[in-house]
PDB file of C-alpha atoms and ligand atoms in Angstrom:
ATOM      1  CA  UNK A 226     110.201 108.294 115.646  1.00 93.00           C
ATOM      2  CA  UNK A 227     107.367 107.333 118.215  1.00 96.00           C
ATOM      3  CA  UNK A 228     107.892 106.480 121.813  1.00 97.00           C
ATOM      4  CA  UNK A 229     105.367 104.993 123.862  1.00 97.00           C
ATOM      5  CA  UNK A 230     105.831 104.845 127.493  1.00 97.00           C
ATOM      6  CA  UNK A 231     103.449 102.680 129.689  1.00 97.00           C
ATOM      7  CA  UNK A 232     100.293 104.229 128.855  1.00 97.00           C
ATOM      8  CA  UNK A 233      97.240 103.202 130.504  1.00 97.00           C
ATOM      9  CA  UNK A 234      93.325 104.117 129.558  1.00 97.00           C
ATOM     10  CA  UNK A 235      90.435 103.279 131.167  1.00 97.00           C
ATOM     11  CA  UNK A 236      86.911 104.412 129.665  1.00 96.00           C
ATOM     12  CA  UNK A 237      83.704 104.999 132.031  1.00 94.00           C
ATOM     13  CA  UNK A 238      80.778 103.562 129.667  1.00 93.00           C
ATOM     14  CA  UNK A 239      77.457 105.576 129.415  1.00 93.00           C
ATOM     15  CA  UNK A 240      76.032 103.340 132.435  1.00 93.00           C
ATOM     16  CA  UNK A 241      78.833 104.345 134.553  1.00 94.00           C
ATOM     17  CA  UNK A 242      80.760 101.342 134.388  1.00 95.00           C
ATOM     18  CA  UNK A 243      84.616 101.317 134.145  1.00 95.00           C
ATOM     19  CA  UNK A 244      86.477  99.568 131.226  1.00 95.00           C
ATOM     20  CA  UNK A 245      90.451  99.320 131.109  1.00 96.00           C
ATOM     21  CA  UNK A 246      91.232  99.489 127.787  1.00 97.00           C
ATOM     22  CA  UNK A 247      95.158  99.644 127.823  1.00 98.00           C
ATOM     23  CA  UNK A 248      97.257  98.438 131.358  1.00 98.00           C
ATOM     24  CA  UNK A 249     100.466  99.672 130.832  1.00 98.00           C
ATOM     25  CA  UNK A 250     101.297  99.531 126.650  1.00 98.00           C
ATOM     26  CA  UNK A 251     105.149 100.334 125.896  1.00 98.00           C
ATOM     27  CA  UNK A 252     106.362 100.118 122.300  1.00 98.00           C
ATOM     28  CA  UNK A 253     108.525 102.430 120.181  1.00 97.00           C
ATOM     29  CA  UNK A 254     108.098 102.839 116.078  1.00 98.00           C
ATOM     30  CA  UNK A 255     111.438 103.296 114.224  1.00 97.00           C
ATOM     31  CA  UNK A 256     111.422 106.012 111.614  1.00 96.00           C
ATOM     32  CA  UNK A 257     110.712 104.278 108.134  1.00 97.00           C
ATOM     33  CA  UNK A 258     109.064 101.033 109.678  1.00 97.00           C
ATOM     34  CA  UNK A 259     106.087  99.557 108.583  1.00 98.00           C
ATOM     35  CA  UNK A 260     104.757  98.543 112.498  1.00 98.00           C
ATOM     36  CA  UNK A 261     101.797  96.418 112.675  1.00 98.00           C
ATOM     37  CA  UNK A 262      99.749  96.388 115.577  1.00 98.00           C
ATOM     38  CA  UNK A 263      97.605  92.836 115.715  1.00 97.00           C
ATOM     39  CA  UNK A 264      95.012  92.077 117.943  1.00 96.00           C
ATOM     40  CA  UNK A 265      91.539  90.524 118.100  1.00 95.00           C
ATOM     41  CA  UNK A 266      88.013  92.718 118.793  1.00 95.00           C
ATOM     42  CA  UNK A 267      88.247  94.839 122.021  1.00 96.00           C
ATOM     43  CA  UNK A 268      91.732  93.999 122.502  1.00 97.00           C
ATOM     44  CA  UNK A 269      92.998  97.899 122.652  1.00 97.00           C
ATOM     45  CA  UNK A 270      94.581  98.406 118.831  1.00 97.00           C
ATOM     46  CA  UNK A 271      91.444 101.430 117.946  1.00 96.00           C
ATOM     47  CA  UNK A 272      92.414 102.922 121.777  1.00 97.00           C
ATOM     48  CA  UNK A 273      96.215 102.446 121.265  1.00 97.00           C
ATOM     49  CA  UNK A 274      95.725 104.320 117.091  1.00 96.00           C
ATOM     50  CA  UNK A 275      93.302 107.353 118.769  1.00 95.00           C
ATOM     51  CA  UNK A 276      96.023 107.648 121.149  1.00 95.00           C
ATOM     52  CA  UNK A 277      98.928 108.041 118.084  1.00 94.00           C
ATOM     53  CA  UNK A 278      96.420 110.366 116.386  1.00 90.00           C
ATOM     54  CA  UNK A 279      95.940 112.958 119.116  1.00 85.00           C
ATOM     55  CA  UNK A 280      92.141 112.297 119.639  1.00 88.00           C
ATOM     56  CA  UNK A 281      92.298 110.782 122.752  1.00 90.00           C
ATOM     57  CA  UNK A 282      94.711 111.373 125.870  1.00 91.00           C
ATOM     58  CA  UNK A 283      96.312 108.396 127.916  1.00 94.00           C
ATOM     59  CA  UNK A 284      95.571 108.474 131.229  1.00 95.00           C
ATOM     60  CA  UNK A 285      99.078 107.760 132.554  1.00 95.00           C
ATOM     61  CA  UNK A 286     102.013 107.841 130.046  1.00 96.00           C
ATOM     62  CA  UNK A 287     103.740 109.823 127.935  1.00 95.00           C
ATOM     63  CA  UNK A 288     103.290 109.185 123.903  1.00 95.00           C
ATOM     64  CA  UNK A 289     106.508 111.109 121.888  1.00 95.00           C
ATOM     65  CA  UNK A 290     106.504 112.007 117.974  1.00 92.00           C
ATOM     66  CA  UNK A 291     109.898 112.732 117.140  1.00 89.00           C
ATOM     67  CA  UNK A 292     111.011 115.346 119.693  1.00 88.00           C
ATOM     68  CA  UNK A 293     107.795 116.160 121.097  1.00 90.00           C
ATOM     69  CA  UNK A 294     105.954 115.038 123.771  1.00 91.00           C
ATOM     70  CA  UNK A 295     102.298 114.711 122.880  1.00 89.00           C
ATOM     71  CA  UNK A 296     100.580 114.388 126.249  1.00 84.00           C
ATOM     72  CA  UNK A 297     101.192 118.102 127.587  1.00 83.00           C
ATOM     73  CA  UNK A 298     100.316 120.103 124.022  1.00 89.00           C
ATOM     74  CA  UNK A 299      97.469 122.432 124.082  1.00 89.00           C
ATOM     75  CA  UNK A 300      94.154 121.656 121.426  1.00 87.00           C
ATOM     76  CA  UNK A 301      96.553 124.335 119.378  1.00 88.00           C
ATOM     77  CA  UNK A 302      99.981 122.608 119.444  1.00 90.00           C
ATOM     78  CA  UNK A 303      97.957 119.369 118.973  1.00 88.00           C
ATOM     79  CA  UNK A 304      96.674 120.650 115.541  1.00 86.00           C
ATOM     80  CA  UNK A 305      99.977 121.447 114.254  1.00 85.00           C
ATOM     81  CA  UNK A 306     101.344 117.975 115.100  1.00 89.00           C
ATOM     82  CA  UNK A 307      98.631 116.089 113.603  1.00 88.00           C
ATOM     83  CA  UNK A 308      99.637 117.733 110.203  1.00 86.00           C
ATOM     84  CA  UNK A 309     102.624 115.596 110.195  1.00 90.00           C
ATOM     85  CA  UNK A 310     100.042 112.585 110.559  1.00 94.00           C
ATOM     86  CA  UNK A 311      98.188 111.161 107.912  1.00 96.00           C
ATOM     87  CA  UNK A 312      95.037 108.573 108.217  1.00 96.00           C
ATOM     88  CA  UNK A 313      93.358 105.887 106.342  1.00 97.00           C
ATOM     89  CA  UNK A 314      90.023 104.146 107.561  1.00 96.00           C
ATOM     90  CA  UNK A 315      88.403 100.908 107.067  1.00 95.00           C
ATOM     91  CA  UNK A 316      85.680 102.355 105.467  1.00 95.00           C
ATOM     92  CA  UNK A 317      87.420 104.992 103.544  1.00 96.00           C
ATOM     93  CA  UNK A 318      85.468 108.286 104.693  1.00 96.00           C
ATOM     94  CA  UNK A 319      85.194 110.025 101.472  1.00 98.00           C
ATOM     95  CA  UNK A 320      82.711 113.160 100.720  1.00 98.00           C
ATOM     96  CA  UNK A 321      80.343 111.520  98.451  1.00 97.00           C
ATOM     97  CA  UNK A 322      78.982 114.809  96.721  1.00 98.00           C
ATOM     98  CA  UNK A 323      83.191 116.144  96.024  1.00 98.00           C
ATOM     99  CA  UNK A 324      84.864 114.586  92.862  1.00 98.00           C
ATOM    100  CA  UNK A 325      87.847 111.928  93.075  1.00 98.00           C
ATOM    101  CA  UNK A 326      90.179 115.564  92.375  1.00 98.00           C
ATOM    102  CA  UNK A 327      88.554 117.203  94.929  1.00 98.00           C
ATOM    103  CA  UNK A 328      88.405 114.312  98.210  1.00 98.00           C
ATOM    104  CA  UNK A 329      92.003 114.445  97.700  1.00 98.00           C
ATOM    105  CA  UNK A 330      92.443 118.171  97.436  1.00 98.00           C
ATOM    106  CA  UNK A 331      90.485 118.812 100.662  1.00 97.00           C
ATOM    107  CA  UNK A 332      93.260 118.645 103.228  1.00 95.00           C
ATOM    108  CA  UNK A 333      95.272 120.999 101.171  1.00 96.00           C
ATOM    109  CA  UNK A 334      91.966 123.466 100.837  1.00 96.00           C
ATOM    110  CA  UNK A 335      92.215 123.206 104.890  1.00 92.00           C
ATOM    111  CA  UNK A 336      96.000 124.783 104.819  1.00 92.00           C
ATOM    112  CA  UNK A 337      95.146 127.421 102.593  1.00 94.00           C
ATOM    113  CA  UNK A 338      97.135 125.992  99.723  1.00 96.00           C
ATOM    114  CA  UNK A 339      97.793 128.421  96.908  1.00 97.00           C
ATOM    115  CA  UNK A 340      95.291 126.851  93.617  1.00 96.00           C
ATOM    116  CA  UNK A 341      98.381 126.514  91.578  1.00 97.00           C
ATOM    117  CA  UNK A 342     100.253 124.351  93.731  1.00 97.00           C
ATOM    118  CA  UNK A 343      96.830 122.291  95.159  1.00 98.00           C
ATOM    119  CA  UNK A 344      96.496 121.267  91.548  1.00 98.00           C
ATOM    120  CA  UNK A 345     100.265 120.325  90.854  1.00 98.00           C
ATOM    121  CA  UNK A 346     100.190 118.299  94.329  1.00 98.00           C
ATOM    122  CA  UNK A 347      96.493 116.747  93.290  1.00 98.00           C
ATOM    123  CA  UNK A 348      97.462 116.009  90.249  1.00 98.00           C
ATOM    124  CA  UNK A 349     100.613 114.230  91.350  1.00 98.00           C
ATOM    125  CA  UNK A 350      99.005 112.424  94.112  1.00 98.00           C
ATOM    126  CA  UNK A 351      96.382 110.745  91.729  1.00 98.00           C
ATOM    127  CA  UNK A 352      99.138 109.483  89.191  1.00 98.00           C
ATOM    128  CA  UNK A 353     101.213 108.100  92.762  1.00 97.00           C
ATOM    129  CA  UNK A 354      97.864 106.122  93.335  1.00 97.00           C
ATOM    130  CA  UNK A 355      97.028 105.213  89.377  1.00 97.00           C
ATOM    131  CA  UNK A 356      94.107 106.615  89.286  1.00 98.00           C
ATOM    132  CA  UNK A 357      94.672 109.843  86.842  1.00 98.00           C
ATOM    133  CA  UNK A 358      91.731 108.459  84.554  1.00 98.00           C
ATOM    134  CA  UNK A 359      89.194 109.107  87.858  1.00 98.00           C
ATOM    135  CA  UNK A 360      89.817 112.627  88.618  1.00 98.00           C
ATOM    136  CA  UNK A 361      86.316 113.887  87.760  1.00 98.00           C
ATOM    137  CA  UNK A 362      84.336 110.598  88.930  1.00 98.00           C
ATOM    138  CA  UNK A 363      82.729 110.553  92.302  1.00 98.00           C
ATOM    139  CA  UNK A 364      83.358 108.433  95.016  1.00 98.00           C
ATOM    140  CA  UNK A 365      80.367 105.770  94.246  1.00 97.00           C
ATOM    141  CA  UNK A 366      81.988 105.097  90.378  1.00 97.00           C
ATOM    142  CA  UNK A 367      84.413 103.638  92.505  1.00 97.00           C
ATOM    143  CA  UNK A 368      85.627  99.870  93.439  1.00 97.00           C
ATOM    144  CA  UNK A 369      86.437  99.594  97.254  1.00 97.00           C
ATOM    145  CA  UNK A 370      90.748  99.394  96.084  1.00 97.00           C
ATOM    146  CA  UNK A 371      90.104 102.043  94.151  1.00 98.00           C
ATOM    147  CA  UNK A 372      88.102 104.526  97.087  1.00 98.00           C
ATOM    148  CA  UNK A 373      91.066 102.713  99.383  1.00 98.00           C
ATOM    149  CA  UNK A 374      93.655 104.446  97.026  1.00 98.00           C
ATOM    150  CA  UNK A 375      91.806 107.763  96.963  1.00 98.00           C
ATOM    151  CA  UNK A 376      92.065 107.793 100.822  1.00 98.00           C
ATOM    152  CA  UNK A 377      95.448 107.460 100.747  1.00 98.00           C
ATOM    153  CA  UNK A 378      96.762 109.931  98.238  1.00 98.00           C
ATOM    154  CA  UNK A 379      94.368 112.276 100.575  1.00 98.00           C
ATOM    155  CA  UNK A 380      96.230 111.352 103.402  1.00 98.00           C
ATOM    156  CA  UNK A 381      99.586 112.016 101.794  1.00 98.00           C
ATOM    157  CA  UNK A 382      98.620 115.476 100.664  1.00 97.00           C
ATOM    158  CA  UNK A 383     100.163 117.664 102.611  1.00 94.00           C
ATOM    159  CA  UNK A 384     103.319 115.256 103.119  1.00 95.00           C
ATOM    160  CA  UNK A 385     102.985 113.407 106.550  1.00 96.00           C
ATOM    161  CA  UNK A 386     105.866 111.421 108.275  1.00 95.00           C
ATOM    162  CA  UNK A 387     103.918 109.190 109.186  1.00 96.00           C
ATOM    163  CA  UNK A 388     100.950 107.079 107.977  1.00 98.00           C
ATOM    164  CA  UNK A 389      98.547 105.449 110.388  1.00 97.00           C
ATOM    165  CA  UNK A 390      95.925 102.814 109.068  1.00 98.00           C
ATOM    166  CA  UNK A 391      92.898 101.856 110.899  1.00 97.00           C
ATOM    167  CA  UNK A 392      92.258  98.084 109.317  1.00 96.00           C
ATOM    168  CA  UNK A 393      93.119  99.796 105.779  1.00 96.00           C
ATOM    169  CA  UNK A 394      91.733  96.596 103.749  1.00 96.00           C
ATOM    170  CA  UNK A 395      89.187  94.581 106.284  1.00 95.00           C
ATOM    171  CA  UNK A 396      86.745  95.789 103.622  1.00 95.00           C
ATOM    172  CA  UNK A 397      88.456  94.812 100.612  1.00 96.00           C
ATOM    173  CA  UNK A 398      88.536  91.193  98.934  1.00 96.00           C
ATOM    174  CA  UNK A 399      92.372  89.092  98.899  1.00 95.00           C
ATOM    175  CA  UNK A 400      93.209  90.451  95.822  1.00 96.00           C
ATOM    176  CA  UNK A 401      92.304  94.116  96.314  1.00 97.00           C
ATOM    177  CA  UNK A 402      94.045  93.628  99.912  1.00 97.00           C
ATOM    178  CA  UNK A 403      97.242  92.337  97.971  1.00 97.00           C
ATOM    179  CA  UNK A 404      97.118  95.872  95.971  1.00 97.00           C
ATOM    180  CA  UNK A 405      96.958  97.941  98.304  1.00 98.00           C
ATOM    181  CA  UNK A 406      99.118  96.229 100.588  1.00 98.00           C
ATOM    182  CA  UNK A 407     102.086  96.933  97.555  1.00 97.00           C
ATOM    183  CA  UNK A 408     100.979 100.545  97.564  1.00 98.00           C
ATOM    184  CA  UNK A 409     101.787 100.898 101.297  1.00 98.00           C
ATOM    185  CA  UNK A 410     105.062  99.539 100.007  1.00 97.00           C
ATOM    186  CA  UNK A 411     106.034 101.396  97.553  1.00 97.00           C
ATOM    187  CA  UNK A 412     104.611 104.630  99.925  1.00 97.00           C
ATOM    188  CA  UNK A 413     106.859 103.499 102.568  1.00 98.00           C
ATOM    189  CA  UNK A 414     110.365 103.180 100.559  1.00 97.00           C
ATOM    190  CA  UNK A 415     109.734 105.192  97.568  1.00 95.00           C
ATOM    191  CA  UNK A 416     108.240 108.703  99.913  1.00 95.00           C
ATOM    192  CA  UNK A 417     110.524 107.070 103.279  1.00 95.00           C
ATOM    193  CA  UNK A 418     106.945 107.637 104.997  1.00 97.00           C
ATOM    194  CA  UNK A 419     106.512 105.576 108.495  1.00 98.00           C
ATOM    195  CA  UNK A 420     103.585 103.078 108.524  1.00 98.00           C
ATOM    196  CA  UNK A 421     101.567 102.277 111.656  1.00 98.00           C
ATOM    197  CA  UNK A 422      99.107  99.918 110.853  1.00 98.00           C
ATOM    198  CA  UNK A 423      96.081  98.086 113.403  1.00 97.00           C
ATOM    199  CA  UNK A 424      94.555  94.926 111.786  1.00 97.00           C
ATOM    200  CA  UNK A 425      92.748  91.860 113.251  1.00 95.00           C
ATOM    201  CA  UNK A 426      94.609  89.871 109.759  1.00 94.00           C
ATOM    202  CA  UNK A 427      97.443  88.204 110.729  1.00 94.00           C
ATOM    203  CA  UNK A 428      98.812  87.779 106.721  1.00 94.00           C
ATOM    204  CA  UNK A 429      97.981  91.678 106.525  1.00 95.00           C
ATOM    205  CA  UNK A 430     101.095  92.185 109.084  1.00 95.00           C
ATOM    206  CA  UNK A 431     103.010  88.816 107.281  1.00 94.00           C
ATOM    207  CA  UNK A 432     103.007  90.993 104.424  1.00 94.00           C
ATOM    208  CA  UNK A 433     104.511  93.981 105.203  1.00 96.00           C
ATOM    209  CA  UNK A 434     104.933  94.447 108.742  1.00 97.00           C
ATOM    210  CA  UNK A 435     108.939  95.009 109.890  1.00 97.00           C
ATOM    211  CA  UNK A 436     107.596  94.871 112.992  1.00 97.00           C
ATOM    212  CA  UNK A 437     104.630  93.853 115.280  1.00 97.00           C
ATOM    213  CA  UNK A 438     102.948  94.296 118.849  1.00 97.00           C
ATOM    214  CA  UNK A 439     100.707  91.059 119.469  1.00 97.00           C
ATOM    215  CA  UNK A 440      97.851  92.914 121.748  1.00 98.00           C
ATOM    216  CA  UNK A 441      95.419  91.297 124.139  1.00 98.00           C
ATOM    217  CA  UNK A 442      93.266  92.491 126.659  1.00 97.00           C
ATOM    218  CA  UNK A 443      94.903  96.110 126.286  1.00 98.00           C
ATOM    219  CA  UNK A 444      98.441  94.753 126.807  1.00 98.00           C
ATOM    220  CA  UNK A 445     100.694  93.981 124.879  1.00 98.00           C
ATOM    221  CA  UNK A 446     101.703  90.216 125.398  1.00 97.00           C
ATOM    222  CA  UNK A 447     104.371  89.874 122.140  1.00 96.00           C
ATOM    223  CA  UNK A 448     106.585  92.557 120.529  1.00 97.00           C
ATOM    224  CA  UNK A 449     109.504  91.883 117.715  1.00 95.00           C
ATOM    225  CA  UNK A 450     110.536  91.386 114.383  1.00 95.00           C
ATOM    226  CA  UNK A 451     108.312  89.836 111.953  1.00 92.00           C
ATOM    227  CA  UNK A 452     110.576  86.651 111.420  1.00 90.00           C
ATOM    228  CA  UNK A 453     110.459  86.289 115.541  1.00 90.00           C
ATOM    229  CA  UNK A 454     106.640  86.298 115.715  1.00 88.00           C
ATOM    230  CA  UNK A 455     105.855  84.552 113.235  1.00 86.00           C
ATOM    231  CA  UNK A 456     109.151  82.614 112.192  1.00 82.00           C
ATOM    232  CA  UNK A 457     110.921  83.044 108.965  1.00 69.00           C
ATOM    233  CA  UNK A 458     108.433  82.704 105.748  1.00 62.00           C
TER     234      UNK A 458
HETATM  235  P1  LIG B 208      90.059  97.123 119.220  1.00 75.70           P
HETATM  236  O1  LIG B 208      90.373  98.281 118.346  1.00 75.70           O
HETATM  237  O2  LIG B 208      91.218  96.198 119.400  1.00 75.70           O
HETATM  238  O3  LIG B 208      88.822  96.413 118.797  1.00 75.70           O
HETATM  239  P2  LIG B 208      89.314  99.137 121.175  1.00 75.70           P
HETATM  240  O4  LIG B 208      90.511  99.970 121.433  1.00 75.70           O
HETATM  241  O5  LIG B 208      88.268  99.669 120.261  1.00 75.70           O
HETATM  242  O6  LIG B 208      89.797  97.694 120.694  1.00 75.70           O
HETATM  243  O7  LIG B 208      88.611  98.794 122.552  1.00 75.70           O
HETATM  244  C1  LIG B 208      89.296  98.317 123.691  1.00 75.70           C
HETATM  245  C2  LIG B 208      88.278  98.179 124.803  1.00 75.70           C
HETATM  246  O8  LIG B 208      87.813  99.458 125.193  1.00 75.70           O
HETATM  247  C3  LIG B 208      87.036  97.377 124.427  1.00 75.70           C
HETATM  248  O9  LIG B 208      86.649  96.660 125.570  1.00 75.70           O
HETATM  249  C4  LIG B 208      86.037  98.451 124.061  1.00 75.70           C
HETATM  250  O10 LIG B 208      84.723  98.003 124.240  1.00 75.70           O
HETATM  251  C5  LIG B 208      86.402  99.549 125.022  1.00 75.70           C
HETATM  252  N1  LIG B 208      86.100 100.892 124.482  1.00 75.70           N
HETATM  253  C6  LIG B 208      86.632 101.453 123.377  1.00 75.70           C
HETATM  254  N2  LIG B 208      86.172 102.701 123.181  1.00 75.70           N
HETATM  255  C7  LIG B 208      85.316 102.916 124.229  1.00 75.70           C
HETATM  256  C8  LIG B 208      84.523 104.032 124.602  1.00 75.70           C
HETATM  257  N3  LIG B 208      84.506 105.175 123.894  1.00 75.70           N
HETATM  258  N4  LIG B 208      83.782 103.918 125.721  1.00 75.70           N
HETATM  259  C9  LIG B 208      83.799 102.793 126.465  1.00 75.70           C
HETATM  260  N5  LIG B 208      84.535 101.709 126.150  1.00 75.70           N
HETATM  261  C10 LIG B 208      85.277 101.772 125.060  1.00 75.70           C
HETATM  262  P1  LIG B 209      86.745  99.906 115.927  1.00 75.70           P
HETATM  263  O1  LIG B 209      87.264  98.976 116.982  1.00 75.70           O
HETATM  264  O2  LIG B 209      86.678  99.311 114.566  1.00 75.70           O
HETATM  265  O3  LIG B 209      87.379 101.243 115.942  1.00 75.70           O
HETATM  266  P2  LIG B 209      84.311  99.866 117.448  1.00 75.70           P
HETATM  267  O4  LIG B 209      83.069  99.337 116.855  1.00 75.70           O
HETATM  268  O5  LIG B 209      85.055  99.109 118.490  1.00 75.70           O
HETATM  269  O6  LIG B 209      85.244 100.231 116.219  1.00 75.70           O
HETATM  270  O7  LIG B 209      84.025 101.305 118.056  1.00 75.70           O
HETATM  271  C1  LIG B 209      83.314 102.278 117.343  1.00 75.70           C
HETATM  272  C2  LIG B 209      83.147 103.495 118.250  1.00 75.70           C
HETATM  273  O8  LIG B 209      82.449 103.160 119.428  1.00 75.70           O
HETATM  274  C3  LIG B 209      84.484 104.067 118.685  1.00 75.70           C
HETATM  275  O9  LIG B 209      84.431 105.470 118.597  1.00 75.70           O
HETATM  276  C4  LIG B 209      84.647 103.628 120.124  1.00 75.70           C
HETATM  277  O10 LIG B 209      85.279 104.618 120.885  1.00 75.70           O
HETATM  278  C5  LIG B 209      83.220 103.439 120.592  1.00 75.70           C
HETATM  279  N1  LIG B 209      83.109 102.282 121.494  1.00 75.70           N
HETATM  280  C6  LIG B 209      83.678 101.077 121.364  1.00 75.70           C
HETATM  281  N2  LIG B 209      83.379 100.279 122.385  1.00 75.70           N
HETATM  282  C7  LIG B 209      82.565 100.989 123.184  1.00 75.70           C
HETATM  283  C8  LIG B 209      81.885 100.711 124.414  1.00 75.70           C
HETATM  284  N3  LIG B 209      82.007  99.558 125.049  1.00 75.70           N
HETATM  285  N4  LIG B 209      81.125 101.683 124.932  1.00 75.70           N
HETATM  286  C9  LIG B 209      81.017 102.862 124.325  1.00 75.70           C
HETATM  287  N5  LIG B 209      81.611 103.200 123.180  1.00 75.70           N
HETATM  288  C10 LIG B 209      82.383 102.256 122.609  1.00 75.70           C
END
């Protein structure tokens, strides 16, 4: 599903100086995996997901979603590939001043959905997430789980293949964590959605990780099976 061949980044910081943040990062993501990328601060996971996502461009490498190889797309073929990818934050980014109903229906405003069909998907999406009762609240009525599960029925509106999740629940407490952890799940089998996930929480990728790229100092220095990282539970 996503081929990564030996891409390299280096950023030039605001005082001119030059920071390497990925030497030469290989991987590939099989379709329906959950793949965990783990890493400590600065090691290269944010670079490596912005790369995935279309915001940023390698310098050297070639990145490939499905058949397509992202690296040589014009801004306009970019647009229509990231519609296939869906995105969940650490801090959720939801519109404060737009209803529960309405967060989640904004992607689907953005591709012109018909109102019948916005509200069947909406409506749909809430009950996937449990959280039918909350259609009219706002955002700050909210527990962090529950604003977590709000992000992702958003990012499953218009029905990605793929899922990427920028350290989903850093901000949420063990139990909350556990929650949504299960709802990745149950996303991932039940919709046969792939998961890419970046966390600095080793039993985040324990959990529910197929997969996992140990990175460090923008390479990556351990790649396999969950069992083979970390051993069999
Ligand atoms: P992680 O997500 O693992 O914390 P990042 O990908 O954010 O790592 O960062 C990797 C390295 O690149 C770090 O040294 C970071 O300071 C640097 N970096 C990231 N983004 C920028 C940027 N926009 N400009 C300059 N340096 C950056
Ligand atoms: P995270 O790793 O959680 O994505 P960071 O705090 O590392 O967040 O980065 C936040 C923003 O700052 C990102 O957009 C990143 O590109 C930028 N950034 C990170 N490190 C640097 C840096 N050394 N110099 C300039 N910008 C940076």
């Amino acid at each position: 599903m996503i081929n990564v061949k030996h891409i390299s980044k280096t950023y030039t910081t605001s005082k001119g100086r030059q920071v390497q943040a990925l030497d030469d990062v290989s991987f590939t993501v099989k379709k329906g995996e959950i793949f965990g990328i783990i890493g400590s601060s600065g090691a290269g996971k944010s670079t490596i997901l912005r790369c995935l996502n279309l915001l940023e461009r390698p310098d050297k490498g070639e990145i490939w979603l499905a058949n397509t190889q992202l690296t040589n797309l014009s801004e306009r073929q970019l647009q229509r590939e990231r519609q296939q990818i869906g995105m969940i934050f650490q801090h959720f980014n939801l519109l404060s001043s737009r209803t529960i109903f309405d967060n989640i229906a904004l992607p689907l405003e953005l591709t012109k959905t018909p109102k019948h069909d916005l509200h069947t998907r909406v409506t749909e999406l809430l009950e996937l997430v449990g959280l039918s009762d909350k259609a009219n609240d706002y955002p700050s009525n909210l527990s962090g789980g529950q604003k977590q599960r709000v992000a992702i029925a958003r990012a499953l509106a218009n029905n990605p293949t793929l899922l990427l999740c920028d350290e989903a629940t850093s901000a949420l407490d063990p139990g909350t964590t556990k929650s949504i952890l299960n709802l990745l799940q149950t996303i991932n089998t039940k919709l046969q959605i792939t998961i890419v996930l970046i966390t600095h929480e080793i039993h985040v990728v324990k959990a529910i990780c197929d997969r996992v790229a140990v990175v460090q100092d923008g390479k990556i220095v351990e790649l396999g099976d969950r069992s083979q990282i970390f051993g069999s539970p």
